[in-house]
Short mmCIF file of C-alpha atoms in Angstrom, two decimals:
data_model
loop_
_atom_site.label_atom_id
_atom_site.label_comp_id
_atom_site.label_asym_id
_atom_site.label_seq_id
_atom_site.Cartn_x
_atom_site.Cartn_y
_atom_site.Cartn_z
CA MET N 1 66.89 -148.94 -21.76
CA ASN N 2 67.22 -148.06 -25.76
CA SER N 3 63.76 -149.84 -26.23
CA TYR N 4 62.07 -148.11 -23.49
CA PHE N 5 62.96 -144.62 -24.68
CA SER N 6 62.20 -145.82 -28.53
CA THR N 7 58.81 -146.98 -27.45
CA LEU N 8 58.15 -143.94 -25.25
CA LYS N 9 59.04 -141.80 -28.22
CA HIS N 10 56.90 -143.67 -30.55
CA LEU N 11 53.90 -143.00 -28.06
CA ILE N 12 54.50 -139.38 -27.85
CA THR N 13 54.62 -139.21 -31.59
CA LEU N 14 50.91 -140.92 -31.73
CA LEU N 15 49.56 -138.84 -29.26
CA VAL N 16 50.80 -135.73 -30.75
CA PHE N 17 49.48 -136.63 -34.12
CA ALA N 18 45.93 -137.31 -32.51
CA ILE N 19 45.92 -134.11 -31.12
CA ILE N 20 46.84 -132.77 -34.41
CA LEU N 21 43.87 -134.56 -35.98
CA SER N 22 41.48 -133.89 -33.19
CA CYS N 23 42.32 -130.02 -33.65
CA GLY N 24 41.55 -129.92 -37.26
CA SER N 25 38.84 -132.16 -37.08
CA ASN N 26 35.07 -130.60 -37.39
CA PRO N 27 32.58 -132.24 -34.59
CA LEU N 28 29.58 -131.04 -37.03
CA ASP N 29 30.76 -132.93 -39.86
CA VAL N 30 28.83 -136.22 -38.93
CA ASP N 31 27.95 -139.25 -40.62
CA VAL N 32 24.51 -138.94 -42.34
CA SER N 33 24.69 -141.96 -44.42
CA ASP N 34 21.89 -144.04 -42.47
CA VAL N 35 19.68 -141.09 -42.20
CA LYS N 36 16.66 -141.46 -44.36
CA VAL N 37 15.12 -138.21 -46.16
CA GLU N 38 12.52 -138.59 -48.73
CA LEU N 39 12.53 -134.88 -50.56
CA THR N 40 9.84 -134.19 -52.72
CA ILE N 41 10.96 -131.40 -55.39
CA LYS N 42 7.83 -129.84 -57.06
CA HIS N 43 8.72 -127.03 -60.09
CA PHE N 44 5.68 -125.06 -60.07
CA ASP N 45 7.66 -122.77 -62.61
CA GLN N 46 7.57 -125.37 -65.14
CA ASP N 47 3.95 -126.47 -64.31
CA LEU N 48 2.96 -122.67 -64.78
CA PHE N 49 4.54 -122.17 -67.95
CA ALA N 50 3.60 -125.37 -69.49
CA LEU N 51 -0.19 -124.06 -69.66
CA THR N 52 0.39 -122.89 -73.45
CA ASN N 53 -3.09 -121.74 -73.30
CA ASP N 54 -4.77 -119.08 -71.52
CA ILE N 55 -5.26 -120.38 -67.93
CA SER N 56 -8.72 -121.52 -67.06
CA ARG N 57 -10.53 -121.90 -63.75
CA LYS N 58 -9.89 -125.61 -64.29
CA ASP N 59 -6.29 -124.93 -64.46
CA ILE N 60 -6.61 -123.03 -61.03
CA GLU N 61 -8.30 -125.74 -59.50
CA GLU N 62 -5.64 -128.36 -60.53
CA LEU N 63 -2.68 -126.04 -59.67
CA ASN N 64 -4.29 -125.55 -56.31
CA ALA N 65 -4.66 -129.21 -56.05
CA LYS N 66 -1.14 -129.84 -56.40
CA TYR N 67 0.68 -126.91 -54.58
CA GLY N 68 -2.28 -126.35 -51.93
CA VAL N 69 -0.93 -123.58 -49.31
CA PHE N 70 2.11 -122.64 -51.68
CA PHE N 71 -0.29 -121.80 -54.51
CA GLN N 72 -2.24 -119.44 -52.03
CA ASP N 73 0.79 -117.92 -50.72
CA PHE N 74 2.17 -117.38 -54.39
CA THR N 75 -0.95 -115.67 -55.67
CA GLU N 76 -1.39 -113.80 -52.59
CA SER N 77 1.83 -112.70 -51.33
CA VAL N 78 4.74 -113.48 -53.79
CA ILE N 79 3.10 -111.82 -56.83
CA ASN N 80 -0.15 -110.25 -55.15
CA ILE N 81 -2.66 -110.67 -57.35
CA GLY N 82 -5.18 -111.97 -55.10
CA SER N 83 -6.85 -115.05 -53.53
CA VAL N 84 -6.95 -118.18 -55.48
CA LYS N 85 -11.00 -118.33 -54.31
CA ASN N 86 -10.97 -115.14 -56.45
CA PRO N 87 -13.42 -116.03 -59.52
CA ASN N 88 -11.05 -114.10 -61.65
CA ILE N 89 -7.82 -114.99 -60.69
CA HIS N 90 -7.47 -116.94 -63.73
CA TYR N 91 -7.19 -113.92 -65.44
CA GLN N 92 -4.42 -112.24 -63.33
CA LEU N 93 -2.38 -115.56 -63.23
CA ASN N 94 -2.50 -115.34 -66.91
CA SER N 95 -1.31 -111.85 -67.22
CA PHE N 96 1.59 -112.57 -65.20
CA LYS N 97 2.31 -115.64 -67.11
CA ASN N 98 2.32 -113.97 -70.34
CA ASP N 99 4.01 -110.59 -69.58
CA SER N 100 6.93 -110.43 -72.18
CA TYR N 101 9.36 -109.29 -69.05
CA ILE N 102 8.28 -112.47 -66.89
CA LYS N 103 8.87 -114.72 -70.15
CA GLU N 104 12.37 -113.16 -70.32
CA ILE N 105 13.16 -113.92 -66.84
CA LYS N 106 11.72 -117.71 -67.40
CA ALA N 107 13.97 -118.02 -70.34
CA ASP N 108 16.92 -116.98 -68.28
CA VAL N 109 15.75 -119.19 -65.39
CA ASP N 110 15.97 -122.16 -68.15
CA LYS N 111 19.11 -121.51 -69.20
CA SER N 112 20.96 -121.25 -65.57
CA TYR N 113 18.65 -124.12 -64.34
CA PRO N 114 18.31 -126.82 -67.04
CA ASP N 115 18.75 -129.40 -64.60
CA PHE N 116 18.21 -129.12 -60.84
CA SER N 117 19.57 -132.33 -59.75
CA PRO N 118 22.81 -131.08 -58.43
CA TYR N 119 21.09 -128.55 -56.01
CA GLN N 120 18.60 -131.51 -55.03
CA ILE N 121 21.71 -133.60 -53.80
CA GLU N 122 23.01 -130.51 -52.01
CA LEU N 123 19.45 -129.84 -50.29
CA GLU N 124 19.02 -133.68 -49.46
CA ASN N 125 22.40 -133.98 -47.85
CA ALA N 126 21.42 -130.77 -45.65
CA PHE N 127 18.32 -132.06 -44.69
CA LYS N 128 20.01 -135.34 -43.87
CA HIS N 129 22.01 -133.23 -41.26
CA TYR N 130 18.99 -131.65 -40.39
CA LYS N 131 17.17 -134.76 -39.60
CA TYR N 132 19.92 -136.20 -37.82
CA TYR N 133 19.83 -133.58 -35.12
CA PHE N 134 16.09 -133.05 -35.37
CA PRO N 135 14.72 -136.51 -36.09
CA LYS N 136 10.94 -135.64 -35.20
CA LYS N 137 11.08 -132.63 -37.51
CA GLU N 138 9.28 -132.95 -40.86
CA THR N 139 10.90 -132.43 -44.21
CA PRO N 140 9.47 -129.80 -46.35
CA GLU N 141 8.84 -130.50 -49.84
CA ILE N 142 10.81 -128.16 -52.15
CA ILE N 143 9.16 -125.96 -54.53
CA THR N 144 10.82 -124.06 -57.36
CA TYR N 145 9.30 -120.93 -58.72
CA ILE N 146 9.63 -117.66 -60.58
CA SER N 147 8.76 -114.34 -58.50
CA GLY N 148 8.99 -111.53 -60.54
CA PHE N 149 11.98 -110.55 -58.62
CA ASN N 150 9.84 -110.44 -55.42
CA TYR N 151 10.91 -113.01 -53.08
CA ALA N 152 13.94 -115.30 -53.03
CA ILE N 153 12.69 -117.71 -50.22
CA THR N 154 9.30 -118.53 -48.87
CA THR N 155 8.27 -121.08 -46.19
CA ASP N 156 5.21 -122.70 -44.48
CA ASP N 157 5.04 -125.50 -42.30
CA LYS N 158 5.19 -127.98 -45.27
CA TYR N 159 7.01 -126.39 -48.07
CA LEU N 160 10.47 -124.57 -48.66
CA GLY N 161 10.07 -122.32 -51.77
CA ILE N 162 12.90 -121.06 -53.78
CA GLY N 163 12.45 -118.49 -56.24
CA LEU N 164 15.04 -119.22 -58.98
CA ASP N 165 14.86 -115.91 -60.33
CA MET N 166 16.60 -114.37 -57.42
CA PHE N 167 19.82 -116.62 -57.78
CA LEU N 168 20.88 -115.64 -61.53
CA GLY N 169 24.30 -114.33 -60.79
CA SER N 170 25.61 -111.17 -59.23
CA ASN N 171 26.26 -109.65 -62.47
CA TYR N 172 22.44 -110.36 -63.94
CA ASP N 173 21.82 -107.20 -65.68
CA ALA N 174 17.89 -107.11 -64.65
CA TYR N 175 19.44 -106.67 -60.86
CA ALA N 176 21.50 -103.97 -62.05
CA GLN N 177 18.32 -102.17 -63.77
CA LEU N 178 16.20 -102.81 -60.68
CA GLY N 179 18.71 -100.70 -58.79
CA LEU N 180 19.77 -103.60 -56.34
CA PRO N 181 23.15 -102.69 -54.64
CA GLN N 182 26.08 -105.06 -55.27
CA TYR N 183 26.29 -106.06 -51.56
CA LYS N 184 22.59 -107.77 -51.80
CA THR N 185 23.21 -109.41 -55.47
CA ALA N 186 26.77 -110.72 -54.56
CA PHE N 187 25.23 -114.18 -53.60
CA MET N 188 22.42 -113.89 -55.68
CA SER N 189 23.55 -116.75 -57.77
CA LYS N 190 24.01 -120.77 -57.94
CA ASP N 191 26.32 -120.87 -55.33
CA GLY N 192 24.42 -119.23 -52.70
CA LEU N 193 21.06 -120.95 -53.42
CA VAL N 194 21.21 -124.10 -51.06
CA ALA N 195 22.59 -121.77 -48.14
CA GLY N 196 20.02 -119.11 -48.63
CA ALA N 197 17.27 -121.99 -48.79
CA MET N 198 18.50 -123.76 -45.52
CA LEU N 199 18.72 -120.31 -43.72
CA GLY N 200 15.48 -119.26 -44.71
CA TRP N 201 13.99 -122.58 -43.45
CA ILE N 202 16.04 -122.61 -40.29
CA SER N 203 15.41 -118.82 -39.46
CA THR N 204 11.43 -119.41 -39.71
CA GLU N 205 11.61 -122.82 -37.88
CA PHE N 206 13.51 -121.18 -34.85
CA GLU N 207 12.06 -117.84 -34.71
CA LEU N 208 13.03 -115.27 -31.64
CA HIS N 209 9.82 -114.76 -29.96
CA ASP N 210 11.19 -111.65 -27.48
CA LYS N 211 9.62 -108.77 -29.33
CA ASN N 212 11.55 -106.30 -27.07
CA ALA N 213 15.19 -108.14 -27.13
CA ASP N 214 18.40 -106.12 -26.89
CA LEU N 215 21.32 -106.23 -29.31
CA LEU N 216 22.92 -108.94 -27.39
CA SER N 217 19.53 -111.15 -27.51
CA GLU N 218 19.48 -110.65 -31.29
CA MET N 219 23.09 -111.22 -32.03
CA VAL N 220 22.84 -114.58 -30.03
CA HIS N 221 19.65 -115.58 -31.44
CA GLN N 222 21.28 -115.06 -34.96
CA GLY N 223 24.41 -116.96 -33.85
CA LYS N 224 22.40 -119.97 -33.19
CA ILE N 225 20.77 -119.79 -36.54
CA MET N 226 24.25 -119.80 -37.95
CA TYR N 227 25.69 -122.34 -35.92
CA LEU N 228 22.62 -124.43 -37.07
CA LEU N 229 23.94 -123.46 -40.62
CA ASP N 230 27.30 -124.72 -39.78
CA ALA N 231 25.69 -128.15 -38.67
CA VAL N 232 23.52 -128.82 -41.83
CA MET N 233 26.18 -127.78 -44.03
CA PRO N 234 29.53 -128.46 -42.48
CA LYS N 235 31.68 -128.45 -45.55
CA ALA N 236 30.43 -125.19 -47.07
CA LYS N 237 32.35 -122.37 -46.66
CA ASN N 238 32.06 -119.43 -44.16
CA SER N 239 31.56 -116.86 -46.88
CA ILE N 240 28.99 -118.82 -48.25
CA LYS N 241 27.05 -119.29 -45.22
CA MET N 242 27.38 -115.55 -44.14
CA SER N 243 26.85 -114.26 -47.93
CA TYR N 244 30.01 -112.41 -47.49
CA THR N 245 33.01 -112.25 -49.57
CA GLN N 246 36.35 -113.70 -48.79
CA ASP N 247 37.58 -109.96 -48.15
CA GLN N 248 34.67 -109.42 -45.90
CA ILE N 249 35.29 -112.62 -43.65
CA ALA N 250 39.15 -111.69 -43.61
CA TRP N 251 38.14 -107.98 -42.58
CA CYS N 252 35.79 -109.45 -39.56
CA GLU N 253 38.57 -112.02 -38.58
CA LYS N 254 41.44 -109.14 -38.72
CA ASN N 255 39.23 -106.90 -36.63
CA GLU N 256 37.35 -108.87 -34.36
CA GLU N 257 38.76 -107.76 -31.25
CA SER N 258 38.27 -103.99 -31.97
CA VAL N 259 34.59 -104.88 -33.02
CA TRP N 260 33.97 -106.24 -29.73
CA PHE N 261 35.30 -103.62 -27.56
CA TYR N 262 33.58 -100.81 -29.60
CA PHE N 263 30.49 -102.59 -28.66
CA ILE N 264 31.67 -103.07 -25.12
CA ASP N 265 33.00 -99.24 -24.75
CA ASN N 266 29.91 -97.92 -26.23
CA ASP N 267 27.13 -99.96 -24.19
CA LEU N 268 25.77 -101.44 -27.21
CA LEU N 269 24.97 -104.95 -26.02
CA TYR N 270 21.77 -104.10 -24.02
CA THR N 271 20.43 -101.32 -26.27
CA LYS N 272 16.80 -101.76 -27.40
CA GLU N 273 17.08 -98.85 -29.29
CA SER N 274 15.54 -100.22 -32.93
CA THR N 275 17.86 -97.82 -35.06
CA GLU N 276 20.89 -98.87 -33.11
CA ILE N 277 20.00 -102.64 -33.66
CA ILE N 278 19.25 -102.37 -37.18
CA LYS N 279 22.46 -100.40 -37.67
CA TYR N 280 24.40 -103.70 -36.60
CA MET N 281 21.97 -106.63 -37.55
CA GLY N 282 20.30 -105.21 -40.93
CA GLU N 283 21.82 -105.23 -44.53
CA ALA N 284 24.10 -102.37 -45.45
CA PRO N 285 27.30 -102.08 -47.70
CA PHE N 286 29.22 -101.00 -44.75
CA ILE N 287 28.66 -100.04 -41.09
CA GLN N 288 28.94 -96.34 -40.47
CA GLY N 289 31.92 -95.22 -38.03
CA PHE N 290 33.85 -98.52 -38.62
CA PRO N 291 36.71 -98.58 -40.90
CA GLU N 292 36.63 -99.15 -44.63
CA GLY N 293 35.85 -102.66 -45.50
CA SER N 294 33.18 -103.49 -42.90
CA PRO N 295 30.56 -105.31 -44.04
CA GLY N 296 26.71 -105.14 -42.76
CA ARG N 297 25.39 -107.46 -40.42
CA ILE N 298 28.23 -107.24 -38.22
CA GLY N 299 25.92 -108.18 -35.54
CA HIS N 300 25.16 -111.80 -37.14
CA TRP N 301 28.82 -112.68 -37.59
CA LEU N 302 29.77 -111.76 -33.78
CA GLY N 303 26.92 -113.84 -32.72
CA TRP N 304 27.91 -116.59 -34.77
CA GLN N 305 31.26 -116.25 -33.14
CA ILE N 306 29.91 -116.16 -29.38
CA VAL N 307 28.10 -119.12 -29.96
CA ARG N 308 30.64 -121.10 -31.68
CA ALA N 309 32.83 -120.23 -28.57
CA TYR N 310 29.87 -121.12 -26.25
CA MET N 311 29.54 -124.79 -27.88
CA LYS N 312 33.19 -125.29 -27.46
CA GLU N 313 33.62 -124.51 -24.03
CA ASN N 314 30.16 -126.82 -23.33
CA PRO N 315 30.53 -129.70 -25.07
CA THR N 316 27.88 -131.48 -23.38
CA ILE N 317 25.35 -128.79 -24.40
CA SER N 318 23.77 -130.68 -27.64
CA LEU N 319 22.41 -128.77 -30.65
CA GLN N 320 18.96 -129.92 -29.71
CA GLU N 321 19.34 -127.99 -26.29
CA LEU N 322 21.08 -125.11 -27.99
CA MET N 323 18.34 -124.39 -30.54
CA MET N 324 14.79 -125.50 -28.93
CA THR N 325 15.03 -123.08 -26.03
CA GLU N 326 11.35 -122.22 -26.03
CA TYR N 327 10.48 -125.95 -25.60
CA LEU N 328 13.22 -127.05 -23.15
CA MET N 329 13.83 -123.70 -21.54
CA LEU N 330 17.59 -123.87 -21.68
CA ASN N 331 20.15 -121.34 -23.10
CA ASN N 332 17.52 -118.83 -23.25
CA ASN N 333 19.37 -116.17 -21.65
CA ALA N 334 21.74 -114.52 -23.92
CA GLN N 335 23.88 -113.22 -21.26
CA GLU N 336 24.36 -116.90 -19.77
CA ILE N 337 25.47 -118.04 -23.11
CA LEU N 338 28.12 -114.97 -23.49
CA ASN N 339 29.30 -115.72 -19.91
CA LYS N 340 29.47 -119.43 -20.52
CA SER N 341 31.28 -118.99 -23.93
CA LYS N 342 34.50 -117.21 -22.40
CA TYR N 343 34.41 -115.22 -25.70
CA LYS N 344 37.45 -113.20 -25.61
CA PRO N 345 38.67 -112.21 -29.20
#
């Protein structure tokens, strides 16, 4: 009899231990060691400033041959000097490269990023996770550049561009001189570079095509984006992924119930008023009418919690099914996701 109870006690202990382990594990922290990703890194900033003489038409042709669509996007959109087909484009690009202010920025970028390999490793790991879930998706080439404080991230089907001058640290003097608010510069740093790049890539890969979406649809869509960021960066802090401070994350967790019921009580979930949607989805230092400490983009955070709850309640739904709504016609109804999430903060 004693032997029986001893064995039973041992089994119960093992069961409890297994439950504890399963509760603490992250189902998105998958093994990607066998996933093959060939990540190409190109440094447009280095190639551009390596041209010590005045830029010639031949230089333009060589840059265009090496960088293709990115080079066109850079001249036309990032620094807005016109098309690479313009016969005088080399003059405009030369003016940009030789501008004393741009040269200072380049020097600061070189000091902050003397070696890009640590970020390359992080990006490779993130794209291994991305490839794990979406094996047929192409991996973009990574291109670093200096934008003159215009664009942090640029994307196309084939490339993911990272403006290194937009990740020089929250206390970088030029950001304050430009009048950028602290809530925007808080994660314009090395810590936010990879998460910012992956968020930019994911957001353009999975866009919301409903041009007349209500607030709930916007929230759930951004929640899907954030959940995919969870999947490609499973070890990253929530604060890094959300670009919130730890205090802001703590505020959200503490006030989750009251925020949710504020949305319910004020019939906000189904509003299509752009001013209301921007109020809860747009960048802002705080939310008007909310207690002190409330962060902007609260709708993103709330949508994230809804989608997390949905995936937990519906473990048979794959990440591909969650994200590939326009192709598979699954889970494209924000209300259905909310209902099946059983979300109750």
